[in-house]
Amino acid sequence: MDPKKKTPAEMLATPVQFLKGAGPQRAELLERIGLHTAADVLFFFPRSYQDLTDRREINQLEEGKLQSVLGTVEEIDLRATSAGGSILGVLVRCDTGHIRAIWFNQPIMRERFSFGQRVMLSGKPKYEGLVWQMAHPLVETLDKDEEAPAGELLPVYPLTEGLRQWDIRKIVRGAMESCVDLLDEVFPAEYLQAHDLWPLRRALPEVHFPADHESLAGARRRLIYQELFILQLALAAKRCQQRDQSRAPLLEATAQIDARIRRLFPFDLTAGQRQAIAEIAADMGRSVPMNRLLQGDVGSGKTVVAVYAMLAAVACGYQAVLMAPTEVLARQHALTLDRLLVASKVRHEQLTGGLTAKKRSGVLARIAAGEVDVVVGTQAIIQEDVRFAKLGLVVIDEQHKFGVRQRAVLKQAGPDPHYLVMTATPIPRTVTMTLFGDLDVSTLRDGPPGRQKVHTYLTEEAKRAKWWDFFREKLREGRQGFVVTPLVEEVQRSEVEEAEESDAAAVASLNETYESLANGELEAFRLGLIHGRMSSDEKDTVMDEFRSGEIQVLVCTSVVEVGVDVPNATLMTIESGQRFGLAQLHQLRGRVSRGAFGGFCCVFADPATDEARERLKAFVGTTDGFELAETDFKLRGPGELFGTKQHGLPPFRIADLSRDTTVLEEARRDAQTLVTADPGLTQPQHARLRRQMLTRYGQALELGDVG
Ligand code: ADP
Ligand code: MG
């Protein structure tokens, strides 16, 4: 192929198969990890770097410092230990002596070595008797004819099986040589200068093959900034678009309406609730649809705020819907409304999966005819076929996964309803600024007055008897309690109901726990059992009996996790605590912090990993949900709960919200400044930014033709 005939765009679109060092076989592997063109390869960023900056001969090694040595594999020795583990020892001969690399319990590493193979080891060496040793070093294997890496910081790419670091480095290097000068700079030159950003053509080669730590930092800064900046631009554009296009009903809570609603509440609102209500009322009084997140720790009183908003909508002649993640919670909300609305004319109905077909079609007909003011249900149902006569407000309770997409599903013909989303899992600030960049946030910091703390204990098996003594004593005093066992893959799951449905094994182990308690430690008390595989009616019956006190102890899976509100319940036993995520543990503890009595939460756990230990330590260390959310975020990274994918956005290539906080703040500020100056990004020097924004986020954010 004659490169002269190709335009830069065509060059960048060259299929990987034709890249230097690739070929059809490797191309297939590259395709598998999402690399289709030369441009994809250029923007395929290293996961980490192997630090070879300090290269030593054996006779120059120092203990405890990160250093690298180059040599040949002479002996490989894999043996079992008496404790059932394994030790792999690899002896490497270097110019001036030997070094032994060892791995504990990683027999698979054996496959990476063969006799006579050239390797580079990086790690912290230790002098053990007669020979130097490195535990769990990083290994770079070299081909016979391959030069020892000249670069000091070697890129390590996230690869698939069959593709070696060495292969991909060669391919990246080749693509870089032929293509990097064809890349367009998205930022105007003055912009780069003013914001201390490297040009793309300088940053890109450096991020793959950095000269040193300093230039790596410069290159990364530029690329992270760009990624976050483009997203911030897209979010700003989305906001503008919503302001311009959407028409929501004006639901104004007049002084009269306000007084009428407040009279229904049996208590004074907290300062936080008053503030949140004021923010919500202001939003609902505008024709731009409200898009507000109400976050507040477990038990902080979010429901009342939601009820206020719904009644305000109803008072203005519109319908409101309250969606909960589980039937148990939907039912509880329905009961709360029953209580609050006894003296009111507001008509409310429940719409959950448990209804018979006949009842269901009756409810649907009344909703469509406008004969129901407030609908309480689970999300699954609302997303199907419900037609509202005049929907003004949608409240989504206990939702951690409300993405851009999900909210779009609820859009329907006619005016756009206002949205209020509630969560007890506080969202780290970096995330609200990005993935939820189009949401406004209200926060309930403090719960209602008179709440007692929950005492939390992390306990070993040996102390079990003592806990049950205490548990029984409190039950005799009239309190109630929970015993929670995990689902099989508790930590990974977030959709409680879904997980419950599919988990027969968990039910079996739950039954076992129930039997052993009912015939043992808690034999003298009235026990109930609840899990997600029971029918709605069965669940309702059990929950009602628990609420009334007929059942004293509820043995359950995390079906009680969210929202369940029984103030007399003060005892929480969590089995296999290591299997729960931090947010879940905190939610569970929240079940026993809701009344005037102090709560007690005891976690039995057998943590096998450092992460699990950290998690449990953080959990007993504080009852502040906001603090725990930040810890969780740091421990797990943004991947799981707040991953871009779950929100319908393409994943970040290089930015990381749990780490790049400073750059994020900067990019956000700068994007806002730019959009204020040039709202549609129509100025010619912003054309490239605009194009990149649309390419990357146009579809996910439904940006359409901005400007
Ligand atoms: P969450 O924020 O976890 O959803 P809830 O809305 O369920 O919390 O409220 C927890 C408990 O606090 C409920 O029993 C509710 O009736 C009570 N509550 C809410 N607001 C107040 C208040 N201002 N004063 C006293 N109790 C309140
Ligand atoms: Mg709640």
mmCIF file of N, CA, C and O in Angstrom, residues 8 10 36 77 148 176-177 179 301 344 385 430 438 491 551 668 687:
data_model
loop_
_atom_site.group_PDB
_atom_site.id
_atom_site.type_symbol
_atom_site.label_atom_id
_atom_site.label_comp_id
_atom_site.label_asym_id
_atom_site.label_seq_id
_atom_site.Cartn_x
_atom_site.Cartn_y
_atom_site.Cartn_z
ATOM 1 N N PRO A 8 -4.875 11.306 6.081
ATOM 2 C CA PRO A 8 -4.612 10.997 7.498
ATOM 3 C C PRO A 8 -5.739 10.190 8.118
ATOM 4 O O PRO A 8 -5.499 9.233 8.853
ATOM 5 N N GLU A 10 -7.709 8.105 6.722
ATOM 6 C CA GLU A 10 -7.629 6.717 6.267
ATOM 7 C C GLU A 10 -6.496 5.972 6.960
ATOM 8 O O GLU A 10 -6.629 4.808 7.325
ATOM 9 N N HIS A 36 -9.466 -2.163 16.829
ATOM 10 C CA HIS A 36 -9.764 -2.460 15.431
ATOM 11 C C HIS A 36 -8.905 -1.678 14.451
ATOM 12 O O HIS A 36 -8.610 -2.119 13.367
ATOM 13 N N ASP A 77 11.802 -24.555 40.212
ATOM 14 C CA ASP A 77 11.512 -25.492 41.282
ATOM 15 C C ASP A 77 10.158 -25.163 41.896
ATOM 16 O O ASP A 77 9.997 -24.149 42.565
ATOM 17 N N ALA A 148 17.490 -5.993 25.564
ATOM 18 C CA ALA A 148 16.901 -5.667 26.860
ATOM 19 C C ALA A 148 16.255 -4.304 26.714
ATOM 20 O O ALA A 148 16.799 -3.432 26.043
ATOM 21 N N MET A 176 2.614 4.234 16.373
ATOM 22 C CA MET A 176 3.025 5.565 16.805
ATOM 23 C C MET A 176 3.904 6.214 15.738
ATOM 24 O O MET A 176 3.716 7.363 15.367
ATOM 25 N N GLU A 177 4.869 5.433 15.227
ATOM 26 C CA GLU A 177 5.790 5.989 14.236
ATOM 27 C C GLU A 177 5.068 6.446 12.984
ATOM 28 O O GLU A 177 5.329 7.513 12.445
ATOM 29 N N CYS A 179 1.748 7.037 12.587
ATOM 30 C CA CYS A 179 0.485 7.781 12.687
ATOM 31 C C CYS A 179 0.460 8.987 13.619
ATOM 32 O O CYS A 179 -0.431 9.834 13.501
ATOM 33 N N GLY A 301 -34.750 10.144 56.947
ATOM 34 C CA GLY A 301 -36.093 10.678 56.719
ATOM 35 C C GLY A 301 -36.352 11.147 55.300
ATOM 36 O O GLY A 301 -36.998 12.170 55.066
ATOM 37 N N SER A 344 -56.929 12.466 54.485
ATOM 38 C CA SER A 344 -56.788 13.230 53.245
ATOM 39 C C SER A 344 -57.572 12.565 52.123
ATOM 40 O O SER A 344 -57.897 11.382 52.188
ATOM 41 N N ASP A 385 -46.031 -1.132 30.995
ATOM 42 C CA ASP A 385 -47.154 -0.702 30.167
ATOM 43 C C ASP A 385 -48.104 0.265 30.874
ATOM 44 O O ASP A 385 -49.255 0.375 30.521
ATOM 45 N N THR A 430 -16.830 13.321 43.300
ATOM 46 C CA THR A 430 -16.302 13.227 41.938
ATOM 47 C C THR A 430 -17.311 12.567 41.007
ATOM 48 O O THR A 430 -17.381 12.884 39.831
ATOM 49 N N ASP A 438 -25.722 15.667 35.266
ATOM 50 C CA ASP A 438 -26.954 16.370 34.932
ATOM 51 C C ASP A 438 -27.978 16.288 36.055
ATOM 52 O O ASP A 438 -29.142 16.516 35.869
ATOM 53 N N VAL A 491 -21.507 -9.952 47.421
ATOM 54 C CA VAL A 491 -20.786 -8.720 47.163
ATOM 55 C C VAL A 491 -20.978 -8.224 45.738
ATOM 56 O O VAL A 491 -21.068 -7.038 45.491
ATOM 57 N N ILE A 551 -43.957 -11.557 65.337
ATOM 58 C CA ILE A 551 -42.655 -12.183 65.123
ATOM 59 C C ILE A 551 -41.621 -11.330 65.850
ATOM 60 O O ILE A 551 -41.584 -10.114 65.677
ATOM 61 N N ARG A 668 -13.751 20.476 34.893
ATOM 62 C CA ARG A 668 -15.150 20.857 35.028
ATOM 63 C C ARG A 668 -15.297 22.375 34.986
ATOM 64 O O ARG A 668 -16.129 22.921 34.272
ATOM 65 N N ALA A 687 -14.503 23.780 16.969
ATOM 66 C CA ALA A 687 -15.170 22.772 16.139
ATOM 67 C C ALA A 687 -14.703 21.362 16.479
ATOM 68 O O ALA A 687 -15.497 20.429 16.561
#
